[in-house]
Amino acid sequence: MTHSNQQPSYDFIVLGSGIAGLTFALKAAQQGRVAIITKKHKAESNTNYAQGGIAAVTSQEDSFEMHIKDTCDAGAGLCNEDVVRTIISEGPDRIHELMELGMRFSEREIPNSGGEKELDLGKEGGHSKRRILHCKDVTGREIERALLHAIAMNPNIEVLENHFAIDLITSNKLGLSGNNKCLGAYVLDSKTHRIQTFRAPVVLLATGGCGKVYLYTTNPDIATGDGVAMAYRAGVPIANMEFVQFHPTCLYHPKAKTFLISEALRGEGGILKNLDGASFMEKAHDLASLAPRDVVARAIDSEMKRTGADHVNLDITHKAAPFTMNRFPNIYQTCMQYGIDITKEAIPVVPAAHYQCGGVMTTIDGETNIEGLFAVGEVSCTGLHGANRLASNSLLEALVCSHRAIERISNLKKEGALNHYDAKLPHWESGGAQDPDELVVISHNWDEIRRMMWDYVGIVRTNKRLLRARKRIANLKEEIHEFYWNFVLTPDLLELRNLAIVSSLIIESALKRQESRGLHYNLNYPQSSQSWQQKDTIIEPGSLEH
Ligand code: FAD
Ligand code: SIN
């Protein structure tokens, strides 16, 4: 790192320390100095909680064509087939690299081989073959361990924990002429409360998704859509935000805040049943409990509404207890803590917001419309997922696209682009900031947004509810705008502001798409429409106020 007038300067700034940010950082460190800025502990990310695994073609019985078809079928006509083909066919090489870094995938003994082993492949909804590489049911934790270990050994990488990226610094915002360029980011040190100006000719947004926009989510607290909000404010178009994936099976227990019951459990035979013990998925889809997620989440929602129940059950008691305990140790132990023995009783589950299929519009190389600004992972929208992500394709996308982003950056540098900007950048202006004596208002607005989004912009939507949500969010945004300029900035206030912007983007995208497709289901337009086929929903910068 060098300091220009107390403005830390690097070759690369990486915002986020999940799979996308860490993979990119390790490759970027071969070309220069890297700062990883991450708002909490370095392992705290959606990645860390991934259970099912990474989808990739590694078996003789599988093929790229089959994985491509499954991805496009789940994506309901909206996937970009070139992007799908490239990501799927480059997946195995990237997985190999991850294994070389020390990632340990689960293995199984090959039958009648005298003890020889092969990768154990799991199955999840929408996949026609077993193709999910996993580490039991704690795949994400093992990915973070392996990547963070490699990062710790790399002298070119500095990890700044408890550093919250507030906003990107762009040449247009500074009134400079020419192409819009990203020059760095303003970052709040949550421990010292100091706001610093970080500089770099390349900034990677790897800030993950926005599950916390909804009252019920499988996501940890970091998932507040900061990257999408920052990119939007900086001038990047945002695409397909109406496609919020609700995972069908989140543990339903008053003391469990967010705990996923992996789809892999259904892949190993788990069956969804109503509270009378009747299996209900056969009516909804040929693949029954292993249908694509949008279908399963809607079927559960409809079963709960039909019966008045507050959850359904997921039953794996017919499998041998040692198998279940060995294959799903984390799920087994966590449920046990809540008094549920999954080898003897069904697991109470409900759908919850899980994954953001839309996001910052990028090429498959993570490139945005702002020079030097890249986005990879859940924050981005490359065209892979279309209207509904196929299970376990997101870790794959992050691996492939972070590699491609670095290759693209090398080529741009060879062409003479992405140079350091030498002049001093303006410091953050805190305006007339004062201590927040109304913290309760911030937490009230947080709760209100999350409940409103759950009630009005959830699994099943209507125009009336979406319009009501639009009205509510406009009022809330006005209030938040006032706090923002009057109060000392805290992570809570910054997240609230970002949640409000992301909610607006979801609502506006949902209102734009006048049809039902994949994860977006609107009772006023229950069918898919030809005129929306292959059409992304794009919100241009500046079209929402604040
Ligand atoms: P993340 O891993 O979410 O990392 C984002 C990082 O950005 C975090 O470090 C965060 O602290 C940081 N950050 C955010 N905002 C800021 C800011 N303002 N300033 C500084 N830092 C910031 N996908 C699969 O493919 N397979 C699975 O099995 C699977 N299971 C899942 C299980 C669960 C419970 C969840 C929640 C998701 C699962 N997913 C799975 C989805 C997948 O985990 C995520 O899409 C993926 O990990 C996203 O990686 P990422 O690097 O883009 O973001
Ligand atoms: C799961 O394990 O069910 C999550 C998989 C995913 O979200 O891709």
Coordinates of C-alpha atoms and ligand atoms in Angstrom, one line a residue:
M1 CA 0.0 0.0 0.0
T2 CA 1.2 3.6 -0.6
H3 CA -0.4 6.7 0.9
S4 CA -1.1 9.8 -1.1
N5 CA -2.0 12.5 1.5
Q6 CA -3.3 9.9 3.8
Q7 CA -5.4 8.3 1.0
P8 CA -4.4 4.6 1.0
S9 CA -3.6 3.5 -2.5
Y10 CA -3.6 0.0 -4.0
D11 CA -3.6 -1.6 -7.4
F12 CA -6.9 -3.4 -6.6
I13 CA -9.6 -2.8 -4.1
V14 CA -11.9 -5.8 -3.5
L15 CA -15.1 -5.1 -1.6
G16 CA -16.2 -8.3 0.1
S17 CA -14.6 -11.5 1.3
G18 CA -16.9 -14.3 0.1
I19 CA -16.0 -16.7 -2.7
A20 CA -16.0 -14.0 -5.4
G21 CA -13.8 -11.5 -3.6
L22 CA -11.3 -14.0 -2.2
T23 CA -10.9 -15.9 -5.5
F24 CA -10.4 -12.6 -7.4
A25 CA -7.9 -11.2 -4.8
L26 CA -5.7 -14.3 -5.0
K27 CA -5.4 -13.9 -8.7
A28 CA -5.1 -10.1 -8.6
A29 CA -2.2 -10.4 -6.1
Q30 CA -0.1 -11.9 -9.0
Q31 CA -0.4 -8.4 -10.6
G32 CA -0.2 -6.0 -7.8
R33 CA -1.1 -4.9 -4.2
V34 CA -4.7 -5.8 -3.1
A35 CA -6.8 -4.5 -0.3
I36 CA -9.8 -6.7 0.7
I37 CA -12.3 -4.4 2.5
T38 CA -15.0 -6.4 4.3
K39 CA -17.6 -5.1 6.7
K40 CA -17.5 -7.7 9.5
H41 CA -15.3 -10.7 10.3
K42 CA -13.5 -11.9 7.1
A43 CA -15.3 -15.2 7.0
E44 CA -18.8 -13.7 7.5
S45 CA -20.5 -14.0 4.1
N46 CA -23.2 -15.9 2.4
T47 CA -20.5 -18.2 1.1
N48 CA -19.7 -19.3 4.6
Y49 CA -23.2 -20.7 5.0
A50 CA -23.4 -22.6 1.7
Q51 CA -24.5 -26.1 2.3
G52 CA -25.4 -28.0 -0.9
G53 CA -22.2 -27.4 -2.9
I54 CA -20.9 -26.4 -6.3
A55 CA -22.5 -27.7 -9.5
A56 CA -20.0 -28.9 -12.1
V57 CA -19.7 -31.6 -14.7
T58 CA -17.1 -34.1 -13.4
S59 CA -18.7 -37.5 -14.0
Q60 CA -18.7 -39.7 -17.1
E61 CA -22.5 -40.0 -16.8
D62 CA -22.9 -36.3 -17.1
S63 CA -22.3 -33.8 -19.9
F64 CA -21.9 -30.0 -20.3
E65 CA -25.0 -30.2 -22.6
M66 CA -27.1 -31.7 -19.8
H67 CA -26.0 -29.1 -17.2
I68 CA -26.6 -26.3 -19.8
K69 CA -30.1 -27.7 -20.4
D70 CA -31.0 -27.9 -16.7
T71 CA -29.7 -24.4 -16.1
C72 CA -31.7 -23.0 -19.0
D73 CA -34.9 -24.9 -18.1
A74 CA -34.7 -23.6 -14.5
G75 CA -34.0 -20.1 -15.9
A76 CA -37.4 -20.1 -17.7
G77 CA -36.4 -18.7 -21.0
L78 CA -34.3 -15.8 -19.7
C79 CA -30.8 -17.2 -19.5
N80 CA -28.1 -16.0 -21.8
E81 CA -27.2 -19.3 -23.4
D82 CA -23.7 -18.2 -24.4
V83 CA -23.0 -17.1 -20.8
V84 CA -24.4 -20.4 -19.5
R85 CA -22.3 -22.5 -21.9
T86 CA -19.1 -20.6 -21.1
I87 CA -19.5 -20.7 -17.3
I88 CA -20.5 -24.4 -17.3
S89 CA -17.7 -25.5 -19.6
E90 CA -15.0 -23.5 -17.7
G91 CA -16.3 -24.8 -14.3
P92 CA -14.2 -28.0 -13.9
D93 CA -10.9 -26.1 -14.4
R94 CA -11.8 -23.6 -11.8
I95 CA -12.8 -26.3 -9.4
H96 CA -9.5 -28.0 -10.0
E97 CA -7.7 -24.8 -9.0
L98 CA -9.8 -24.6 -5.8
M99 CA -8.8 -28.1 -4.9
E100 CA -5.2 -27.2 -5.5
L101 CA -5.5 -24.4 -3.0
G102 CA -6.6 -27.0 -0.4
M103 CA -10.4 -27.3 -0.7
R104 CA -11.5 -30.7 0.5
F105 CA -14.6 -32.1 -1.2
S106 CA -16.3 -35.2 0.2
E107 CA -15.4 -38.4 -1.4
R108 CA -16.9 -41.9 -1.5
E109 CA -15.5 -45.3 -2.1
I110 CA -16.0 -46.7 -5.6
P111 CA -18.0 -49.9 -5.3
N112 CA -15.9 -53.1 -5.8
S113 CA -12.7 -51.1 -6.3
G114 CA -10.7 -52.3 -3.3
G115 CA -10.9 -48.9 -1.5
E116 CA -10.4 -46.5 -4.4
K117 CA -12.2 -43.2 -3.9
E118 CA -14.0 -40.6 -6.2
L119 CA -15.8 -37.3 -5.6
D120 CA -19.1 -37.8 -3.9
L121 CA -21.7 -36.1 -6.1
G122 CA -24.9 -34.7 -4.6
K123 CA -28.3 -34.0 -6.3
E124 CA -30.5 -31.0 -6.0
G125 CA -33.7 -29.6 -7.5
G126 CA -33.8 -29.2 -11.3
H127 CA -30.6 -31.2 -11.9
S128 CA -31.0 -34.2 -14.1
K129 CA -27.8 -35.8 -12.9
R130 CA -25.8 -36.1 -9.7
R131 CA -23.3 -33.3 -10.1
I132 CA -22.9 -31.3 -6.9
L133 CA -19.5 -31.3 -5.3
H134 CA -19.8 -30.7 -1.6
C135 CA -18.0 -31.0 1.7
K136 CA -20.8 -32.8 3.6
D137 CA -23.3 -30.0 4.4
V138 CA -20.7 -27.3 5.2
T139 CA -19.3 -26.6 1.7
G140 CA -19.2 -22.9 2.2
R141 CA -17.3 -23.0 5.5
E142 CA -14.7 -25.2 3.8
I143 CA -14.4 -22.9 0.8
E144 CA -13.8 -19.9 3.1
R145 CA -11.3 -21.8 5.2
A146 CA -9.3 -22.8 2.1
L147 CA -9.4 -19.4 0.5
L148 CA -8.6 -17.4 3.6
H149 CA -5.7 -19.7 4.4
A150 CA -4.2 -19.0 1.0
I151 CA -4.9 -15.3 1.4
A152 CA -3.1 -15.2 4.8
M153 CA 0.0 -16.6 3.1
N154 CA 0.0 -14.0 0.4
P155 CA 2.1 -10.9 1.2
N156 CA 0.5 -8.8 -1.6
I157 CA -3.0 -8.9 0.1
E158 CA -4.1 -6.9 3.0
V159 CA -7.5 -7.8 4.6
L160 CA -9.3 -4.9 6.4
E161 CA -12.1 -6.3 8.6
N162 CA -14.9 -4.1 10.1
H163 CA -14.4 -1.7 7.2
F164 CA -17.7 -0.7 5.5
A165 CA -17.7 0.5 1.9
I166 CA -20.1 3.5 1.8
D167 CA -19.8 4.6 -1.8
L168 CA -17.7 4.4 -5.0
I169 CA -15.7 7.4 -6.1
T170 CA -16.2 8.0 -9.8
S171 CA -14.8 10.6 -12.2
N172 CA -18.2 11.8 -13.3
K173 CA -19.3 12.4 -9.7
L174 CA -16.1 14.6 -9.4
G175 CA -17.1 16.5 -12.5
L176 CA -14.1 15.3 -14.5
S177 CA -14.7 15.0 -18.3
G178 CA -14.2 11.9 -20.4
N179 CA -15.4 8.3 -19.8
N180 CA -16.8 7.6 -16.3
K181 CA -14.0 5.9 -14.3
C182 CA -14.0 4.3 -10.9
L183 CA -11.2 5.9 -8.8
G184 CA -11.8 4.3 -5.4
A185 CA -14.2 4.1 -2.5
Y186 CA -15.2 5.8 0.7
V187 CA -14.9 3.4 3.6
L188 CA -16.1 3.7 7.2
D189 CA -13.9 2.0 9.8
S190 CA -16.6 0.7 12.1
K191 CA -14.1 0.5 15.1
T192 CA -12.6 4.1 14.9
H193 CA -15.6 5.7 13.1
R194 CA -13.2 7.3 10.7
I195 CA -14.2 7.6 7.0
Q196 CA -11.2 7.0 4.7
T197 CA -10.7 7.6 1.0
F198 CA -9.3 4.4 -0.6
R199 CA -7.8 4.7 -4.1
A200 CA -7.3 2.1 -6.9
P201 CA -7.6 2.0 -10.7
V202 CA -9.6 -1.3 -10.3
V203 CA -12.4 -1.8 -7.8
L204 CA -14.2 -5.1 -7.6
L205 CA -17.7 -5.3 -6.1
A206 CA -18.1 -8.7 -4.5
T207 CA -20.6 -7.7 -1.8
G208 CA -23.0 -10.5 -2.3
G209 CA -26.8 -10.4 -2.2
C210 CA -29.7 -8.8 -0.4
G211 CA -31.7 -11.4 1.5
K212 CA -32.1 -9.0 4.5
V213 CA -34.5 -7.0 2.5
Y214 CA -37.1 -9.6 3.5
L215 CA -38.4 -10.4 6.9
Y216 CA -37.6 -14.1 6.6
T217 CA -34.3 -15.1 4.9
T218 CA -31.7 -17.8 4.9
N219 CA -29.0 -15.1 4.5
P220 CA -26.7 -13.8 7.3
D221 CA -26.9 -10.2 8.4
I222 CA -24.2 -8.9 5.9
A223 CA -26.6 -9.5 3.0
T224 CA -28.1 -6.0 2.7
G225 CA -27.5 -5.3 -1.0
D226 CA -24.8 -2.7 -0.4
G227 CA -23.1 -3.4 -3.7
V228 CA -26.2 -3.0 -5.9
A229 CA -27.1 0.2 -4.1
M230 CA -23.5 1.6 -4.5
A231 CA -23.3 0.7 -8.1
Y232 CA -26.7 2.2 -8.8
R233 CA -25.7 5.4 -7.2
A234 CA -22.5 5.5 -9.2
G235 CA -24.3 5.1 -12.5
V236 CA -24.5 1.4 -13.3
P237 CA -27.8 -0.1 -14.7
I238 CA -29.3 -2.8 -12.5
A239 CA -31.1 -5.8 -14.1
N240 CA -33.7 -8.4 -13.2
M241 CA -34.2 -7.6 -9.5
E242 CA -37.7 -9.0 -9.5
F243 CA -36.2 -12.5 -9.6
V244 CA -35.7 -13.0 -5.9
Q245 CA -35.2 -16.7 -5.2
F246 CA -37.1 -18.1 -2.1
H247 CA -35.5 -21.2 -0.8
P248 CA -38.3 -23.7 -0.1
T249 CA -36.9 -25.1 3.1
C250 CA -35.7 -22.9 5.9
L251 CA -36.0 -24.3 9.4
Y252 CA -39.2 -23.2 11.1
H253 CA -38.5 -22.8 14.8
P254 CA -39.1 -19.7 17.1
K255 CA -35.5 -19.7 18.2
A256 CA -33.8 -20.3 14.8
K257 CA -33.1 -17.0 13.2
T258 CA -32.0 -18.3 9.8
F259 CA -31.1 -21.9 9.2
L260 CA -31.2 -23.6 5.9
I261 CA -32.2 -27.2 5.4
S262 CA -30.2 -27.9 2.2
E263 CA -32.0 -29.0 -0.9
A264 CA -29.4 -31.9 -0.9
L265 CA -31.5 -33.4 1.8
R266 CA -34.3 -33.8 -0.7
G267 CA -31.7 -34.9 -3.2
E268 CA -31.0 -37.9 -0.9
G269 CA -34.7 -38.7 -0.6
G270 CA -36.3 -36.1 1.8
I271 CA -40.0 -35.7 1.1
L272 CA -42.1 -32.6 1.6
K273 CA -45.4 -33.3 3.4
N274 CA -48.2 -31.3 4.9
L275 CA -49.1 -31.5 8.6
D276 CA -51.4 -34.4 7.9
G277 CA -48.4 -36.4 6.7
A278 CA -49.5 -36.3 3.0
S279 CA -46.9 -35.7 0.3
F280 CA -48.2 -32.8 -1.8
M281 CA -45.5 -32.0 -4.4
E282 CA -46.5 -34.7 -6.9
K283 CA -49.5 -32.5 -7.9
A284 CA -47.3 -29.6 -8.7
H285 CA -44.5 -31.1 -10.8
D286 CA -43.2 -34.4 -12.2
L287 CA -40.0 -34.0 -10.2
A288 CA -42.1 -33.7 -7.0
S289 CA -39.9 -32.6 -4.0
L290 CA -37.0 -32.1 -6.4
A291 CA -38.7 -29.7 -8.8
P292 CA -37.0 -26.3 -9.5
R293 CA -37.1 -24.0 -6.5
D294 CA -39.7 -21.5 -7.8
V295 CA -42.2 -24.4 -8.2
V296 CA -41.5 -25.9 -4.8
A297 CA -41.6 -22.5 -3.0
R298 CA -45.0 -21.6 -4.6
A299 CA -46.4 -25.1 -3.9
I300 CA -45.5 -24.8 -0.2
D301 CA -46.9 -21.3 -0.1
S302 CA -50.2 -22.5 -1.6
E303 CA -50.3 -25.6 0.7
M304 CA -49.8 -23.3 3.7
K305 CA -52.5 -21.0 2.5
R306 CA -54.9 -23.9 1.7
T307 CA -54.5 -25.6 5.1
G308 CA -53.9 -22.5 7.2
A309 CA -50.7 -24.1 8.6
D310 CA -47.7 -21.9 9.4
H311 CA -45.2 -24.4 8.0
V312 CA -44.9 -27.8 6.2
N313 CA -42.7 -30.7 7.0
L314 CA -39.6 -32.3 5.4
D315 CA -39.3 -35.9 6.1
I316 CA -36.1 -38.0 5.8
T317 CA -36.9 -40.5 8.6
H318 CA -37.1 -43.4 6.1
K319 CA -33.3 -43.2 5.5
A320 CA -30.9 -45.0 7.8
A321 CA -29.9 -42.8 10.7
P322 CA -26.1 -43.3 10.3
F323 CA -26.4 -42.2 6.7
T324 CA -28.3 -39.0 7.5
M325 CA -26.0 -38.2 10.4
N326 CA -22.9 -38.6 8.3
R327 CA -24.1 -36.9 5.2
F328 CA -25.7 -33.9 7.0
P329 CA -23.8 -33.5 10.3
N330 CA -24.4 -29.7 10.5
I331 CA -28.2 -30.0 9.8
Y332 CA -28.5 -33.0 12.2
Q333 CA -26.7 -31.2 15.0
T334 CA -28.3 -27.8 14.6
C335 CA -31.8 -29.4 14.5
M336 CA -30.9 -31.4 17.6
Q337 CA -30.1 -28.2 19.4
Y338 CA -33.7 -27.1 18.8
G339 CA -34.9 -30.5 20.0
I340 CA -35.6 -32.0 16.6
D341 CA -34.1 -35.4 15.9
I342 CA -34.2 -35.5 12.1
T343 CA -33.6 -39.3 12.0
K344 CA -36.8 -39.8 13.9
E345 CA -39.1 -36.9 13.1
A346 CA -39.9 -34.6 10.2
I347 CA -38.3 -31.1 10.1
P348 CA -40.7 -28.1 10.2
V349 CA -39.8 -25.8 7.2
V350 CA -41.0 -22.6 5.5
P351 CA -39.8 -20.8 2.4
A352 CA -37.5 -17.8 2.9
A353 CA -35.7 -15.2 0.7
H354 CA -32.4 -16.8 -0.4
Y355 CA -30.7 -15.5 -3.5
Q356 CA -30.7 -12.4 -5.7
C357 CA -30.8 -13.6 -9.4
G358 CA -30.5 -10.0 -10.7
G359 CA -28.0 -7.3 -9.8
V360 CA -25.3 -5.1 -11.2
M361 CA -25.3 -5.5 -15.0
T362 CA -22.0 -7.0 -16.1
T363 CA -20.5 -8.9 -18.9
I364 CA -19.4 -12.5 -18.3
D365 CA -16.0 -10.9 -17.4
G366 CA -17.6 -8.9 -14.6
E367 CA -17.1 -5.6 -16.5
T368 CA -19.6 -2.8 -15.8
N369 CA -20.2 0.4 -17.8
I370 CA -17.8 2.3 -15.5
E371 CA -14.1 1.9 -16.4
G372 CA -12.2 0.1 -13.7
L373 CA -15.4 -1.1 -11.9
F374 CA -16.0 -4.8 -11.9
A375 CA -18.6 -6.9 -10.1
V376 CA -18.6 -10.6 -9.6
G377 CA -20.7 -13.1 -7.6
E378 CA -24.2 -12.7 -6.3
V379 CA -24.0 -8.9 -6.6
S380 CA -23.8 -9.2 -10.4
C381 CA -26.2 -10.1 -13.2
T382 CA -24.3 -11.9 -16.0
G383 CA -27.3 -13.7 -17.6
L384 CA -26.4 -17.1 -16.1
H385 CA -29.5 -17.5 -13.9
G386 CA -32.2 -15.9 -16.0
A387 CA -35.5 -15.9 -14.2
N388 CA -34.5 -18.6 -11.6
R389 CA -31.1 -19.9 -10.6
L390 CA -30.4 -23.6 -10.7
A391 CA -29.3 -24.8 -7.3
S392 CA -25.5 -24.7 -6.7
N393 CA -24.8 -22.6 -9.8
S394 CA -23.9 -19.5 -7.9
L395 CA -20.6 -20.7 -6.3
L396 CA -19.7 -21.9 -9.8
E397 CA -20.5 -18.5 -11.4
A398 CA -18.4 -16.7 -8.8
L399 CA -15.4 -19.0 -9.4
V400 CA -15.5 -18.7 -13.2
C401 CA -16.3 -15.0 -13.4
S402 CA -13.6 -13.9 -10.9
H403 CA -11.0 -15.7 -13.1
R404 CA -12.4 -14.2 -16.2
A405 CA -12.4 -10.7 -14.7
I406 CA -8.7 -10.9 -13.9
E407 CA -8.0 -12.1 -17.4
R408 CA -10.0 -9.2 -18.8
I409 CA -8.2 -6.7 -16.5
S410 CA -4.8 -8.0 -17.7
N411 CA -5.8 -7.5 -21.3
L412 CA -7.1 -4.0 -20.6
K413 CA -3.8 -3.1 -18.9
K414 CA -1.8 -4.4 -21.8
E415 CA -3.9 -2.0 -24.0
G416 CA -2.8 0.8 -21.7
A417 CA -6.1 1.2 -19.8
L418 CA -6.8 1.1 -16.0
N419 CA -4.0 3.5 -14.9
H420 CA -3.6 5.0 -11.4
Y421 CA -5.2 8.5 -11.0
D422 CA -2.6 10.7 -9.5
A423 CA -4.5 13.8 -8.2
K424 CA -5.8 13.9 -4.7
L425 CA -9.4 12.7 -4.3
P426 CA -11.9 14.8 -2.2
H427 CA -12.3 13.6 1.4
W428 CA -15.8 12.5 2.6
E429 CA -18.0 15.4 3.6
S430 CA -19.9 14.6 6.7
G431 CA -22.1 17.7 6.4
G432 CA -23.9 18.8 9.5
A433 CA -23.7 15.3 11.1
Q434 CA -25.0 15.0 14.6
D435 CA -25.3 12.0 17.0
P436 CA -28.3 9.8 16.3
D437 CA -30.6 10.3 19.2
E438 CA -33.3 8.6 17.3
L439 CA -31.8 5.1 16.9
V440 CA -35.2 3.6 17.4
V441 CA -36.3 5.2 14.2
I442 CA -33.6 3.5 12.3
S443 CA -34.4 0.1 13.7
H444 CA -38.2 0.7 13.2
N445 CA -37.6 1.5 9.5
W446 CA -35.4 -1.5 9.1
D447 CA -38.3 -3.7 10.4
E448 CA -40.9 -1.9 8.4
I449 CA -39.1 -2.4 5.1
R450 CA -38.5 -6.1 5.7
R451 CA -42.1 -6.8 6.7
M452 CA -43.5 -4.7 3.9
M453 CA -41.3 -6.5 1.3
W454 CA -42.4 -9.9 2.8
D455 CA -46.1 -9.1 2.7
Y456 CA -46.3 -7.1 -0.6
V457 CA -43.4 -8.3 -2.7
G458 CA -43.1 -11.9 -1.7
I459 CA -43.5 -15.3 -3.5
V460 CA -46.9 -14.4 -5.0
R461 CA -47.4 -10.8 -6.1
T462 CA -50.3 -8.6 -7.3
N463 CA -50.3 -5.2 -8.9
K464 CA -52.2 -3.8 -6.0
R465 CA -49.7 -5.0 -3.4
L466 CA -46.8 -3.8 -5.5
L467 CA -48.2 -0.4 -5.9
R468 CA -48.8 -0.2 -2.1
A469 CA -45.2 -1.2 -1.6
R470 CA -44.0 1.5 -4.0
K471 CA -45.9 4.1 -2.0
R472 CA -44.6 2.9 1.3
I473 CA -41.0 2.7 0.1
A474 CA -41.1 6.3 -1.3
N475 CA -42.1 7.7 2.1
L476 CA -39.5 5.6 3.9
K477 CA -36.8 6.7 1.5
E478 CA -37.6 10.3 2.1
E479 CA -37.3 9.8 5.9
I480 CA -34.0 7.9 5.5
H481 CA -32.6 10.5 3.2
E482 CA -33.1 13.0 6.0
F483 CA -31.4 10.9 8.6
Y484 CA -28.6 10.2 6.2
W485 CA -27.6 13.9 5.9
N486 CA -28.2 14.8 9.5
F487 CA -26.8 11.9 11.5
V488 CA -23.4 10.5 12.1
L489 CA -23.0 7.6 9.7
T490 CA -23.2 4.1 11.3
P491 CA -23.3 0.7 9.6
D492 CA -27.0 0.4 10.5
L493 CA -27.9 3.7 8.9
L494 CA -25.8 2.9 5.8
E495 CA -27.5 -0.6 5.5
L496 CA -30.9 0.9 6.0
R497 CA -30.3 3.4 3.1
N498 CA -29.1 0.5 0.9
L499 CA -32.0 -1.8 1.8
A500 CA -34.4 1.0 0.9
I501 CA -32.8 1.5 -2.5
V502 CA -32.6 -2.2 -3.2
S503 CA -36.3 -2.6 -2.2
S504 CA -37.2 0.1 -4.6
L505 CA -35.3 -1.6 -7.4
I506 CA -37.1 -4.9 -6.7
I507 CA -40.5 -3.2 -6.6
E508 CA -39.9 -1.2 -9.8
S509 CA -38.6 -4.3 -11.6
A510 CA -41.6 -6.4 -10.5
L511 CA -44.0 -3.6 -11.7
K512 CA -42.2 -3.4 -15.1
R513 CA -42.5 -7.1 -15.8
Q514 CA -46.1 -7.6 -16.8
E515 CA -46.1 -11.4 -16.9
S516 CA -45.2 -14.3 -14.6
R517 CA -41.9 -16.0 -15.3
G518 CA -39.6 -18.1 -13.1
L519 CA -39.4 -16.6 -9.7
H520 CA -41.6 -13.6 -10.5
Y521 CA -45.3 -14.6 -10.1
N522 CA -48.0 -12.0 -10.4
L523 CA -51.6 -13.0 -10.1
N524 CA -52.6 -10.2 -12.4
Y525 CA -50.6 -11.8 -15.2
P526 CA -50.4 -15.5 -14.3
Q527 CA -48.9 -16.6 -17.7
S528 CA -45.6 -15.9 -19.4
S529 CA -45.8 -13.6 -22.3
Q530 CA -44.0 -13.8 -25.6
S531 CA -43.2 -10.1 -25.6
W532 CA -41.2 -10.5 -22.4
Q533 CA -39.3 -13.6 -23.6
Q534 CA -35.5 -13.0 -23.5
K535 CA -36.1 -9.5 -22.2
D536 CA -34.2 -8.3 -19.1
T537 CA -35.8 -5.8 -16.8
I538 CA -33.3 -2.9 -16.6
I539 CA -33.5 0.0 -14.2
E540 CA -31.3 2.8 -15.6
P541 CA -29.3 4.9 -13.1
G542 CA -31.1 8.1 -12.0
S543 CA -34.6 6.8 -12.6
L544 CA -35.4 6.4 -8.9
E545 CA -35.0 9.5 -6.7
H546 CA -32.3 9.4 -3.9
Ligands
FAD1 P1 -20.8 -13.3 -0.2 O1 -20.3 -14.7 0.1 O2 -22.2 -13.0 0.4 O3 -19.8 -12.3 0.3 C1 -20.1 -10.9 0.4 C2 -19.0 -10.2 1.2 O4 -19.2 -8.8 1.0 C3 -19.1 -10.4 2.7 O5 -17.7 -10.6 3.1 C4 -19.7 -9.1 3.2 O6 -19.3 -8.9 4.5 C5 -19.1 -8.1 2.3 N1 -19.8 -6.9 2.2 C6 -21.1 -6.7 1.9 N2 -21.4 -5.3 1.9 C7 -20.2 -4.7 2.2 C8 -19.8 -3.3 2.3 N3 -20.7 -2.3 2.2 N4 -18.5 -3.0 2.7 C9 -17.6 -4.0 2.9 N5 -17.9 -5.3 2.7 C10 -19.2 -5.7 2.4 N6 -24.9 -21.3 -3.6 C11 -24.4 -22.4 -4.2 O7 -24.0 -22.4 -5.3 N7 -24.4 -23.6 -3.5 C12 -24.9 -23.8 -2.2 O8 -24.8 -24.8 -1.7 C13 -25.4 -22.6 -1.6 N8 -25.9 -22.7 -0.4 C14 -26.3 -21.5 0.3 C15 -26.8 -21.6 1.6 C16 -27.1 -20.4 2.3 C17 -27.6 -20.5 3.7 C18 -27.0 -19.2 1.6 C19 -27.4 -17.9 2.3 C20 -26.6 -19.1 0.3 C21 -26.3 -20.3 -0.4 N9 -25.9 -20.3 -1.7 C22 -25.4 -21.4 -2.3 C23 -25.7 -19.0 -2.4 C24 -24.2 -18.6 -2.3 O9 -23.7 -19.0 -1.1 C25 -23.9 -17.2 -2.6 O10 -24.6 -16.7 -3.7 C26 -22.4 -16.9 -2.8 O11 -21.7 -17.4 -1.7 C27 -22.2 -15.4 -2.9 O12 -20.8 -15.2 -2.9 P2 -20.3 -13.8 -3.0 O13 -18.8 -13.8 -2.9 O14 -20.8 -13.1 -4.2 O15 -20.9 -13.0 -1.7
SIN2 C1 -28.9 -25.7 -0.6 O1 -28.0 -26.4 -0.1 O2 -30.1 -26.0 -0.6 C2 -28.6 -24.4 -1.2 C3 -28.1 -24.6 -2.6 C4 -28.1 -23.3 -3.3 O3 -28.7 -22.3 -2.9 O4 -27.6 -23.3 -4.4

